[in-house]
Coordinates of C-alpha atoms in Angstrom, one line a residue:
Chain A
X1 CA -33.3 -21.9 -29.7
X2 CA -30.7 -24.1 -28.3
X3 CA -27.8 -23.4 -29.8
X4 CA -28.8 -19.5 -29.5
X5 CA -29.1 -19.8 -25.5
X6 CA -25.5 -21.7 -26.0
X7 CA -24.1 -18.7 -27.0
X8 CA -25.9 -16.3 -24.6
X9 CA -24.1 -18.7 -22.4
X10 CA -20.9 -18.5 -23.8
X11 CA -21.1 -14.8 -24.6
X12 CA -22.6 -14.3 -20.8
X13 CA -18.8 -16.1 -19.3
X14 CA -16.8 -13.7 -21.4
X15 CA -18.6 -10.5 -19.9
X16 CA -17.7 -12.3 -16.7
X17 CA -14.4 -12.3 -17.4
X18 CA -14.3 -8.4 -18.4
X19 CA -15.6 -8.3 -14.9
X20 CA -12.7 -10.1 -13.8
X21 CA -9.9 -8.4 -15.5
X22 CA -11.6 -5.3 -13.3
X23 CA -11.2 -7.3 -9.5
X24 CA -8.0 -8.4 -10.5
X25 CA -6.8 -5.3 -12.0
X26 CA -8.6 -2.7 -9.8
X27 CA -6.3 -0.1 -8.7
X28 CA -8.8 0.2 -5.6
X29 CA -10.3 -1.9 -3.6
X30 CA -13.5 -0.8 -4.3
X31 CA -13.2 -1.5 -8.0
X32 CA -12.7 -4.8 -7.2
X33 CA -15.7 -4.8 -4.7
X34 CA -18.0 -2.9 -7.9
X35 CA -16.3 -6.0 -10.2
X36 CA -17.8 -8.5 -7.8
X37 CA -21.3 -6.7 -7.7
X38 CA -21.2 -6.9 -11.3
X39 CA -20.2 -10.5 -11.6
X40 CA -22.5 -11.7 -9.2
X41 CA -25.3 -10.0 -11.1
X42 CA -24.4 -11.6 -14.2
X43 CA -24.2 -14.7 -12.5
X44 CA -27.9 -14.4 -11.5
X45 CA -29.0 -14.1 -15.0
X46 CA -26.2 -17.0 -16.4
X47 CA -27.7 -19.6 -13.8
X48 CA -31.5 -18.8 -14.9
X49 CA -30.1 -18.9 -18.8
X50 CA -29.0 -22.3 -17.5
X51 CA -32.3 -23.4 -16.5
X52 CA -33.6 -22.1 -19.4
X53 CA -31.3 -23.9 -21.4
X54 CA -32.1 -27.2 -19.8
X55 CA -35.4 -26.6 -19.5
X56 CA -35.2 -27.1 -15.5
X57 CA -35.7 -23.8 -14.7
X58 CA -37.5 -24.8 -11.3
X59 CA -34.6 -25.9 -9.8
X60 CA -32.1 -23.0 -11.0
X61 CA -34.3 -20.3 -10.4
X62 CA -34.8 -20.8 -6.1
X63 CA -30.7 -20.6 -6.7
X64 CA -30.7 -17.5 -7.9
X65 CA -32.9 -15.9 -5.7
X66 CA -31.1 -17.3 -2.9
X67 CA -27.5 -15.8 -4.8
X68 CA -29.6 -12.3 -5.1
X69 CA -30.1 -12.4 -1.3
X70 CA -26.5 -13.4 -0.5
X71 CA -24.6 -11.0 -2.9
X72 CA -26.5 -8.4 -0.8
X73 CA -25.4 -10.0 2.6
X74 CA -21.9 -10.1 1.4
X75 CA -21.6 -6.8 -0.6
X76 CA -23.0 -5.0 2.6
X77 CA -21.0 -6.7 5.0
X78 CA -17.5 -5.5 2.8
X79 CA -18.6 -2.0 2.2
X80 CA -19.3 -1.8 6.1
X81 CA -15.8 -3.0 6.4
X82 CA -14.0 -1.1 4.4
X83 CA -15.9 2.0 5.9
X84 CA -15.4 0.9 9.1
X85 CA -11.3 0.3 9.0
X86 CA -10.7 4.0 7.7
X87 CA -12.7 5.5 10.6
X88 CA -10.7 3.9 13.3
Chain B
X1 CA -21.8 -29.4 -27.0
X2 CA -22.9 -29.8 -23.4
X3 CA -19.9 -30.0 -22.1
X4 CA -17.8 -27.3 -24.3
X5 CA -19.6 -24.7 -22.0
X6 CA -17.5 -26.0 -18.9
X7 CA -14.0 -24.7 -20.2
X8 CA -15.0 -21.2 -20.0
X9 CA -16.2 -21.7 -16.7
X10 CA -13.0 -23.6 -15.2
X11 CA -10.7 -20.7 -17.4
X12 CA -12.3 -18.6 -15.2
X13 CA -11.8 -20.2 -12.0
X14 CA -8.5 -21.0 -12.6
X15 CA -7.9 -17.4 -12.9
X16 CA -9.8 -16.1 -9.6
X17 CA -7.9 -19.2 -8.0
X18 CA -4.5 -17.7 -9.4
X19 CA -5.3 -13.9 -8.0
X20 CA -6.6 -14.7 -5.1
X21 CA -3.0 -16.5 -4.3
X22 CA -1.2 -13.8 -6.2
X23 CA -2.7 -10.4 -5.5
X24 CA -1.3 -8.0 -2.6
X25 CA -4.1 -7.2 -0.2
X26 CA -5.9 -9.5 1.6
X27 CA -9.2 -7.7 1.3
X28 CA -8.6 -8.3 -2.1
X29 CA -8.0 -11.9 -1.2
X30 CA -11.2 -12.3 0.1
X31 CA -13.0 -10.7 -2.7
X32 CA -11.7 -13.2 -5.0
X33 CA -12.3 -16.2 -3.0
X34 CA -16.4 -15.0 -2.8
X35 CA -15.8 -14.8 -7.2
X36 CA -14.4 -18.4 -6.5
X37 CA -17.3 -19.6 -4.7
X38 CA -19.3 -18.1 -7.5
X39 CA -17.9 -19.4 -10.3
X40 CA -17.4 -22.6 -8.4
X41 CA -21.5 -23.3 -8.2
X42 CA -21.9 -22.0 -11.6
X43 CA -19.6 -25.2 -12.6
X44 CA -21.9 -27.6 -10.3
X45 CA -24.7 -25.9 -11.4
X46 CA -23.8 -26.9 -14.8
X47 CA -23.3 -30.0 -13.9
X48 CA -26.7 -30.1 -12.4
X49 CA -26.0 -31.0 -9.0
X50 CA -28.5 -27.9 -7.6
X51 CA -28.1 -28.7 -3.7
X52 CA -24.5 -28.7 -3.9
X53 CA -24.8 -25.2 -6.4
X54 CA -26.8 -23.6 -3.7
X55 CA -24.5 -25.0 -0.6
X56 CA -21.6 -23.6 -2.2
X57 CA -23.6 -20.1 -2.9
X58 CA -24.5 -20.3 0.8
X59 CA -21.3 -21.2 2.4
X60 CA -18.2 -20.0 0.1
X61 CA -19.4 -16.8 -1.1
X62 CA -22.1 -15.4 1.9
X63 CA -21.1 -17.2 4.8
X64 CA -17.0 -17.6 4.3
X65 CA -16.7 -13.7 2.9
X66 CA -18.5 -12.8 6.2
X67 CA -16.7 -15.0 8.5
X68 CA -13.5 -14.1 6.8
X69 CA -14.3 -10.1 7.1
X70 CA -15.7 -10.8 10.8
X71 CA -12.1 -12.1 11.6
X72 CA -10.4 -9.1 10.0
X73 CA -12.8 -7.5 12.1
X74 CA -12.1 -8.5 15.0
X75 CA -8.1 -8.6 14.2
X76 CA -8.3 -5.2 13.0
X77 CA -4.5 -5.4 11.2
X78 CA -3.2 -2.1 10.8
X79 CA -2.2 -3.1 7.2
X80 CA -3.6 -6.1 5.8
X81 CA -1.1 -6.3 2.8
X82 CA 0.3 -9.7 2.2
X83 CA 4.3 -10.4 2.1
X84 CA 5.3 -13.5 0.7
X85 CA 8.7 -14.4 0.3
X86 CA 10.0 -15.7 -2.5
X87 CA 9.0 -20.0 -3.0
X88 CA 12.3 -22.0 -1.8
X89 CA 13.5 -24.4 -3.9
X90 CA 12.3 -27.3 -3.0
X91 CA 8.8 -26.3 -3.5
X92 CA 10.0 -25.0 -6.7
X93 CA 10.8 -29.1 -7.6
X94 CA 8.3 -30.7 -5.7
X95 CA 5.5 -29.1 -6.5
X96 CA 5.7 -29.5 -10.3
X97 CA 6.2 -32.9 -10.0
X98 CA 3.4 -33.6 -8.1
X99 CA 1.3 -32.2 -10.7
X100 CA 3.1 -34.2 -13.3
X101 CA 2.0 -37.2 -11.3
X102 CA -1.0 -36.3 -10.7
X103 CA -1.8 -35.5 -14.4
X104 CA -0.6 -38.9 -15.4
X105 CA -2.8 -40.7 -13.1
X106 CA -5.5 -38.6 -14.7
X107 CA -5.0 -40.0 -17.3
X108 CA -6.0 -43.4 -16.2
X109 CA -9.2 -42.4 -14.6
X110 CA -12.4 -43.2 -16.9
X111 CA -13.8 -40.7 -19.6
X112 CA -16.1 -38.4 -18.0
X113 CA -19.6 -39.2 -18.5
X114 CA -18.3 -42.7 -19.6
X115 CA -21.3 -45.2 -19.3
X116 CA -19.1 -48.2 -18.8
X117 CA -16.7 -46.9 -16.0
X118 CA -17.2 -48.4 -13.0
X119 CA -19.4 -46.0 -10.7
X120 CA -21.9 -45.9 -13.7
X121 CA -22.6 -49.2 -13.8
X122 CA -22.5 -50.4 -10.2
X123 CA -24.9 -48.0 -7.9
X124 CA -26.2 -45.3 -10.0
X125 CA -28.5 -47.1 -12.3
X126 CA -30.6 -48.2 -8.7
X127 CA -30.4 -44.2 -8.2
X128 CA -31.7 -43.2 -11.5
X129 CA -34.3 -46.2 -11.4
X130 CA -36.1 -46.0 -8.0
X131 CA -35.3 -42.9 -6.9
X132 CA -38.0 -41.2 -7.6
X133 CA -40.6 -43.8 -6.6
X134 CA -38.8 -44.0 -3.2
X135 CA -38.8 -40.1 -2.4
X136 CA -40.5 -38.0 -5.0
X137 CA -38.0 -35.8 -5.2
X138 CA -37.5 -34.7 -9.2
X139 CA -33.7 -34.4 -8.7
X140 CA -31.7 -37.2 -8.8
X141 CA -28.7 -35.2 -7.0
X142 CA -30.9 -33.6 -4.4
X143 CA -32.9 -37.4 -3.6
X144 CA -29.2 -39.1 -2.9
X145 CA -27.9 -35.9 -0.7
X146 CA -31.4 -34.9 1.2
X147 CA -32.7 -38.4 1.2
X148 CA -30.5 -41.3 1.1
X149 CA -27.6 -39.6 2.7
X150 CA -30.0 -37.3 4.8
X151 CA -28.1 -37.9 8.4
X152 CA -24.8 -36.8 6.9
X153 CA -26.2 -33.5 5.1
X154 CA -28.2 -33.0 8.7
X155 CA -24.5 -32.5 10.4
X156 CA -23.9 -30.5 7.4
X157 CA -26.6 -28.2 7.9
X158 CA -26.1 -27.8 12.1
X159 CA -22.7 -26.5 11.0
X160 CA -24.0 -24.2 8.5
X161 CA -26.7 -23.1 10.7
X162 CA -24.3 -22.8 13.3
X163 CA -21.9 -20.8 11.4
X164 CA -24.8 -18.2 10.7
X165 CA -25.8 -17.7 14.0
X166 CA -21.9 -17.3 15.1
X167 CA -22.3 -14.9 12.3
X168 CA -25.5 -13.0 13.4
X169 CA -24.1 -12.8 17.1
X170 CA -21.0 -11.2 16.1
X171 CA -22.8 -8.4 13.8
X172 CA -25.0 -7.6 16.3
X173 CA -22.2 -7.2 18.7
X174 CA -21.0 -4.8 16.4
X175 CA -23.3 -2.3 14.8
Chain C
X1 CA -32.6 -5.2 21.5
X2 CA -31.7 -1.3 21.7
X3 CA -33.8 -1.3 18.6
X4 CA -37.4 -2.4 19.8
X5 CA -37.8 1.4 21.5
X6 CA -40.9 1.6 18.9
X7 CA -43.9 0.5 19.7
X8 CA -44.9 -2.4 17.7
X9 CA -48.0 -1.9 15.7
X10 CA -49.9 -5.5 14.9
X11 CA -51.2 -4.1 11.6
X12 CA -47.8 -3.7 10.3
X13 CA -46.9 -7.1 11.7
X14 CA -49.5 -8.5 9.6
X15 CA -48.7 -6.5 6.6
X16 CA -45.1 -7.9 7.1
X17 CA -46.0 -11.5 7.7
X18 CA -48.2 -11.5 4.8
X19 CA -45.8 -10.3 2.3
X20 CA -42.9 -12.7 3.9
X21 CA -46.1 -15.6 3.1
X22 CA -46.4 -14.6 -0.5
X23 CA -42.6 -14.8 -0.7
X24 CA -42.4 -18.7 0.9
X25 CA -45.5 -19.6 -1.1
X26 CA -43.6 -18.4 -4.8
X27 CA -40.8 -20.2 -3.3
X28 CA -42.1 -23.7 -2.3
X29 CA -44.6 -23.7 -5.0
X30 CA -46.6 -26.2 -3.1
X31 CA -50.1 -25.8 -2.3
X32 CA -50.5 -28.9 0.7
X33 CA -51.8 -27.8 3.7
X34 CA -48.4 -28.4 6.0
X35 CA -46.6 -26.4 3.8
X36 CA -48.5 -23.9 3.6
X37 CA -49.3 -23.9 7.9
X38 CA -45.9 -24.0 8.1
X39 CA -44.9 -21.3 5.9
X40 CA -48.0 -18.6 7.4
X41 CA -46.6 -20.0 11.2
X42 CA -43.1 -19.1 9.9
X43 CA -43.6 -15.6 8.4
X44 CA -45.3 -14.8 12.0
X45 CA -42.3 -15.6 13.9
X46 CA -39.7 -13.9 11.5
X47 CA -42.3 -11.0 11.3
X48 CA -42.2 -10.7 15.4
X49 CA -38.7 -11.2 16.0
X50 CA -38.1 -8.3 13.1
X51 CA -41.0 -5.6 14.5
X52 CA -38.5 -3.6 16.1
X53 CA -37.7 -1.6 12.5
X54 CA -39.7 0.8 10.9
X55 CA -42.8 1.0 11.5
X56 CA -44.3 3.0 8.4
X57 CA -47.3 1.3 6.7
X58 CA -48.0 2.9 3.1
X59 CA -51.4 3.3 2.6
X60 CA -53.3 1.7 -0.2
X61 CA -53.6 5.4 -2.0
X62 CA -49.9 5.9 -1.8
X63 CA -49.4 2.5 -3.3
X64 CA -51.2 3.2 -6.2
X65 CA -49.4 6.8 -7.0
X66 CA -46.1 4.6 -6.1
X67 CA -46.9 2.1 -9.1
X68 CA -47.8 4.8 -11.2
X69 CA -44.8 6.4 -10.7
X70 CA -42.8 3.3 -11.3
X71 CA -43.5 3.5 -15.1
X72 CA -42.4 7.0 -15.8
X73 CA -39.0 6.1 -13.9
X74 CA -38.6 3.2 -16.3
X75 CA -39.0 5.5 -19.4
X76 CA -36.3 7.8 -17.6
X77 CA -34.0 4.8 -17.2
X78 CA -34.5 3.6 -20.5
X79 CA -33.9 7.1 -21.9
X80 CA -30.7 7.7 -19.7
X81 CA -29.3 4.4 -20.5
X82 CA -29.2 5.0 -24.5
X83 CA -27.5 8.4 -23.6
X84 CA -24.9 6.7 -20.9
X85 CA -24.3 3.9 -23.8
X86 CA -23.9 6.6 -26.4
X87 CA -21.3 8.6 -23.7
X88 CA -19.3 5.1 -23.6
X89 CA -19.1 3.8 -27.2
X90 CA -18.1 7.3 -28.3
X91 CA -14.3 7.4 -29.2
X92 CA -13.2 10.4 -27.1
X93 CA -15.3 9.3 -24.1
X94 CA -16.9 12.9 -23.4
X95 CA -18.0 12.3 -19.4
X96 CA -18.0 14.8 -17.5
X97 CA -18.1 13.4 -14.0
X98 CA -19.3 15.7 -11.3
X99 CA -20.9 15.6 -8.1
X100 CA -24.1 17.8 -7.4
X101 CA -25.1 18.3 -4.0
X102 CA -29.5 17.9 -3.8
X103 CA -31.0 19.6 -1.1
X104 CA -34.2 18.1 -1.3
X105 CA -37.5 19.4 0.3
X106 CA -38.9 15.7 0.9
X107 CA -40.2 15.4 4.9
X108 CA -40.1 11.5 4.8
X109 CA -37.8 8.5 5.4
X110 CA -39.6 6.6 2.6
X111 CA -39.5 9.4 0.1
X112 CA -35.5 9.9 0.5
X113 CA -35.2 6.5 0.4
X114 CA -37.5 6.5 -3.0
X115 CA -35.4 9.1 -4.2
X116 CA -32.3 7.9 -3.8
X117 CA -32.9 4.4 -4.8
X118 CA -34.2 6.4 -8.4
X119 CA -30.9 8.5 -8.6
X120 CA -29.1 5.1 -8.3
X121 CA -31.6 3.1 -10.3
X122 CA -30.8 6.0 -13.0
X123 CA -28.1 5.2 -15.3
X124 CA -25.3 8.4 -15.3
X125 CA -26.3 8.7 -11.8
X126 CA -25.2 7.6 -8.0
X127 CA -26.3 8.3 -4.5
X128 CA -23.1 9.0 -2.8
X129 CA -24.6 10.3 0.7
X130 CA -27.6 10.9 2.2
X131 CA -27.6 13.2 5.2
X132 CA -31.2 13.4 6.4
X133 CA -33.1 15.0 3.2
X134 CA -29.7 16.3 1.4
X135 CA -28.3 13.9 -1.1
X136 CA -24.7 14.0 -2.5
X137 CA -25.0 12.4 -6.1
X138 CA -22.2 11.5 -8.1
X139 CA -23.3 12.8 -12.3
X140 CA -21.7 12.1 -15.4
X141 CA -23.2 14.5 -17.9
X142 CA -24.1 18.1 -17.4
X143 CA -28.3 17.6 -17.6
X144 CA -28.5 15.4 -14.9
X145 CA -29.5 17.5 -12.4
X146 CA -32.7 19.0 -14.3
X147 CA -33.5 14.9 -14.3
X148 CA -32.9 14.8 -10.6
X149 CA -35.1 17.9 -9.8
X150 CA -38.2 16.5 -11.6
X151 CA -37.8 13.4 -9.9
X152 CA -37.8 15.5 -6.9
X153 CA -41.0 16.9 -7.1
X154 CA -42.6 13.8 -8.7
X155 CA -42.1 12.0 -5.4
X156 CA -43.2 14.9 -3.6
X157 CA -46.2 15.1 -4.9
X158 CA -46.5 11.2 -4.0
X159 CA -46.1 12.1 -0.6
X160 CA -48.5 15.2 -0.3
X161 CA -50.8 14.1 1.5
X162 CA -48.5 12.2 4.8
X163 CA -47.2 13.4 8.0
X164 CA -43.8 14.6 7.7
X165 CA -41.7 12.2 9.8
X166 CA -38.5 13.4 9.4
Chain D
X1 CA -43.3 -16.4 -29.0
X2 CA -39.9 -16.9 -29.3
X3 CA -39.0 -14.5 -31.8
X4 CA -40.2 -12.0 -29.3
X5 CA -37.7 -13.6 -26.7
X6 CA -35.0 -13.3 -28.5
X7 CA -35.3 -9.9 -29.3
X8 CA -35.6 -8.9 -26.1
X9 CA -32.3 -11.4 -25.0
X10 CA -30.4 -10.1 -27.8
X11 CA -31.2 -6.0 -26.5
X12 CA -30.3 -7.0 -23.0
X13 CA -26.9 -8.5 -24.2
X14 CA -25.9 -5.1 -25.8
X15 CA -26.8 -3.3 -22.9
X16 CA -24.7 -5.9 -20.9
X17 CA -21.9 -5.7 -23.7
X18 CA -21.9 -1.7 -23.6
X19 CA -21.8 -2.1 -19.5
X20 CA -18.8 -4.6 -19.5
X21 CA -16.8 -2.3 -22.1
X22 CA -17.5 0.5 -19.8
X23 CA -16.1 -0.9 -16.7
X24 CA -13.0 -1.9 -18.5
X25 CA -12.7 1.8 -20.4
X26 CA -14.1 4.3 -18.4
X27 CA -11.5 6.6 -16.2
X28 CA -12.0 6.0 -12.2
X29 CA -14.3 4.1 -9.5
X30 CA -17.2 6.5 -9.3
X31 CA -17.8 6.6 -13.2
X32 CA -17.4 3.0 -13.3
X33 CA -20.3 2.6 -10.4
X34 CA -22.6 3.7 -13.3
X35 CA -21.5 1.3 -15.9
X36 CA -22.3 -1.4 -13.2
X37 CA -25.9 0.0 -12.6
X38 CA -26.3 0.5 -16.2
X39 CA -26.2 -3.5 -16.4
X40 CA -28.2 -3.7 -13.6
X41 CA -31.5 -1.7 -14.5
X42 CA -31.5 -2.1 -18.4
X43 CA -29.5 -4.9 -19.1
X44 CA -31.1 -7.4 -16.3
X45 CA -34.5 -6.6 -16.9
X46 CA -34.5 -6.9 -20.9
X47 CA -33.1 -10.3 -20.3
X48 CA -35.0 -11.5 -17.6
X49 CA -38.5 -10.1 -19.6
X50 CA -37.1 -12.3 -22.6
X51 CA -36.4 -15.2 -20.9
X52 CA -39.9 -14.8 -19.0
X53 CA -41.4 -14.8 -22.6
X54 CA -39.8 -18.0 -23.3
X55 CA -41.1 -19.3 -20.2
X56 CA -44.4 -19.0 -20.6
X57 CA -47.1 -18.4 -18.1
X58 CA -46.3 -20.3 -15.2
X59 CA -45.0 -20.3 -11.4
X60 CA -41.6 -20.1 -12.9
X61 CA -42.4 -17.1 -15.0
X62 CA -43.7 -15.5 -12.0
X63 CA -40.1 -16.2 -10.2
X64 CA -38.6 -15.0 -12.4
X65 CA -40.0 -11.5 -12.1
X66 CA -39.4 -12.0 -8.3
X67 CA -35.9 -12.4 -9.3
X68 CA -36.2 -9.0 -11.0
X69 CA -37.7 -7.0 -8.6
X70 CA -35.3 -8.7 -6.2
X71 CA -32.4 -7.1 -8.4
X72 CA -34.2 -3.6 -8.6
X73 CA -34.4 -3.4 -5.1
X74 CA -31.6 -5.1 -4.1
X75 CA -28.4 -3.7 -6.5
X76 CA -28.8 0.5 -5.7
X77 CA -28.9 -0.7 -2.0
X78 CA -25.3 -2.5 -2.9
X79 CA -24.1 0.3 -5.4
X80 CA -25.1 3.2 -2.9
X81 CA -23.0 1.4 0.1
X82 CA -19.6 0.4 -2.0
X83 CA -19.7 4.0 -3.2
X84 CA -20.6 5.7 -0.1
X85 CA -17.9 4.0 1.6
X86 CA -15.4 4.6 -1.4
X87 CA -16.3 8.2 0.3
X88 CA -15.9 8.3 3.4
X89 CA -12.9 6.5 3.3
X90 CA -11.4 9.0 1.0
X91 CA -11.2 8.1 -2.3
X92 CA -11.3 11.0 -4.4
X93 CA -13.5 11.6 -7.5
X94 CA -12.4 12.7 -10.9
X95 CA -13.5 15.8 -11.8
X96 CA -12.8 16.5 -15.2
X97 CA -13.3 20.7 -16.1
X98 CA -15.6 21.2 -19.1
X99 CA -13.9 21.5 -21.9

């Protein structure tokens, strides 16, 4: 079970970096703003893997709530922006 | 095994460090420093430091993307696309050598996770000992920041909370 | 506050600051009596200084036709999402993005908001705009919208019974 | 138990594999916006329900599900805003003719 969780782990980084390539590739900015939903997301589930994976998962998991509630914050805050600045 | 999971992670912030100095736009800029933040408390996550984890989720990627897009804001640049002109050169000299010095004194420093280097062997075992017994608190990491050091992560905290309200003010003033 | 024009109703403050208790209770996992007189004290004050929002209350009945409905989405997600993976392995990549324009016949905040948070929820496809009860949703295959109208009335039949507020 | 888990882990990471090769592959923003919620709604949920498995019945289990809904209610709310203001601020869809 361990080594399986080590390579959800591993194998959960390299989808973040797929995510990557699209925020630092995006030909808009709001593919790079969907590339940062996305890696956020899968940063949710890596940090409870993590927890999982050493077997504290009552620390990790109050951290990933708290990252669900931010990413929403900051998301919200950037799309408002960025609607916003072509208005004016 | 344990700690083969950390290159990924620091290949990854490496290369949101790179972009965000590289790329054109500085909403793009901003974007990546958030993914920075992200990955950054993934790394201390790892390393099982959870307060700091959740500090650096807090701060770096929710507070300092909305301070940073309140100041854009409140600038409201006409064109927010970065020039940079070209690195002179003694940049181009200095700064490679710096890192050349700095990776040699690297190499000096003891192994990570070494028992025998100094700061394992002189305060932490009293931490690992009798911390629990002094605080109850299950993490070693959280009982030295929230409980030995509890003064210095109470400034801390007044300019997080700070920052927030700052925050909340401004967004208000806003919508 | 321009947005406290509302009259605040104390059962929904209740409903609020219970549900903001459940929330503090998962999260601090402790069952001493300060935390928890803390956490209910807490969930009043963030409930009070937040009453100025909506002030629907679902009723109980509505609740229960809400979590019934929740499965049958979850079968349409889990259907759509095999089709949207099949659409993106496939070699030739055969989308066909589109947008369809919904002009809904829902008469409630909540419903729209249902709806579109189901269109989104949806693999293949994506609340663009919502104007009132009309909903701009971005498609990528041609059968969406038959999905979309079923939803439709699904959720409107949730919401038979309510006063139209909208 | 874990058997269980690990089939349900193992589903979630395709659906998270097929999402990731979507957002590199498919064509422009708005198309891409579904890969993204594809990972959300499938993908999440099969993972988080296997790791729950794992977990056992406990507090933590039960956060874990909070961490779920959390992401259902939370990620349409973020998906619906970045591409309502791809939108309004002009960004064009691709609209490909049926052919």
């Amino acid at each position: 079970m361990k080594v399986f969780l080590f390579c959800v782990l591993v194998l959960l980084a390299i989808l973040i970096g797929a995510y990557l390539y699209r925020v630092l590739q995006g030909p808009t900015i709001f593919d790079r703003l969907l590339g940062h939903n996305g890696i956020s997301t899968k940063a949710i589930i890596l940090l409870i893997v993590m927890g999982i994976y050493f077997e504290r998962v009552d620390m990790f998991i109050d951290i990933s709530i708290g990252y669900a509630l931010l990413n929403l914050v900051g998301s919200l805050a950037m799309a408002k922006y960025l609607e916003q600045k072509e208005h004016s | 095994m344990i700690f083969s999971f950390e290159i990924p992670l620091l290949l990854l912030l490496l290369v949101t460090a790179a972009g965000a100095i590289l790329v054109k736009d500085l909403m793009s800029a901003v974007l990546l420093l958030g993914s920075y933040s992200f990955f950054l408390s993934l790394v201390w996550a790892w390393l099982g430091a959870v307060d700091v984890a959740f500090v650096e989720a807090v701060v770096g990627a929710g507070l300092g993307t909305v301070l940073f897009l309140l100041t854009l804001f409140g600038t409201a640049p006409k064109d927010t696309r970065l020039r940079r002109p070209p690195p002179s050169l003694a940049t181009l000299i200095v700064f490679p050598l710096l890192g050349v010095l700095l990776l040699y004194a690297a190499d000096d420093l003891p192994e990570f996770g070494n028992p025998k280097s100094p700061a394992s062997v002189h305060i932490s075992p009293t931490y690992i000992e009798q911390s629990y017994q002094d605080t109850r608190t299950p993490n070693v990491v959280t009982a030295v920041l929230m409980d030995y050091r509890s003064l210095d992560t109470m400034g801390e905290t007044v300019v997080i909370f700070t920052a927030g309200i700052a925050c909340a003010l401004l967004l208000r003033r806003n919508s | 506050m321009a947005t406290r024009s509302r009259p605040v109703s104390s059962e929904f403050l209740f409903f609020k600051a219970m549900a903001l208790f459940v929330f503090w209770v998962l999260l601090s996992a402790s069952f001493e009596w300060i935390h928890l007189g803390l956490g209910l004290f807490f969930s009043f004050i963030v409930a009070w200084l937040n009453s100025g929002h909506s002030p629907f209350v679902p009723k109980f009945r509505l609740w229960l036709r809400i979590l019934l409905y929740l499965p049958w989405l979850f079968y349409k997600i889990i259907q759509s999402s095999l089709h949207l993976s099949k659409l993106i392995l496939h070699p030739a990549l055969p989308i066909v993005p589109h947008m369809i324009s919904v002009e809904s016949k829902l008469r409630h905040h909540a419903a729209v908001v249902l709806l579109g948070n189901s269109i989104t929820l949806t693999p293949g496809t994506i609340t663009v705009e919502v104007d009132g009860s009309n909903l701009i949703v971005h498609a990528m295959d041609k059968n969406d919208e038959a999905a979309i109208k079923q939803m439709e009335s699904k959720i409107a039949h949730i919401f038979k019974d309510e006063e139209p507020d909208l | 138990m874990d058997i269980l888990s690990i089939i349900f882990i193992v589903a979630g990471l395709f659906f998270l594999i097929v999402a990731a090769i979507g957002v590199i592959r498919l064509p422009d923003m708005y198309s891409r916006s579904h890969a993204v919620s594809l990972t959300d709604s499938l993908g999440a949920f099969l993972m988080l329900v296997g790791i729950a498995l794992h977990e056992g019945l406990s507090i933590n289990m039960l956060k874990i599900l909070v961490v779920l809904v959390l992401l259902y209610i939370l990620n349409p709310v973020i998906a619906h805003a970045t591409v309502r203001a791809a939108l309004r601020s002009g960004l064009k869809p691709l609209e490909k003719e049926n052919s």
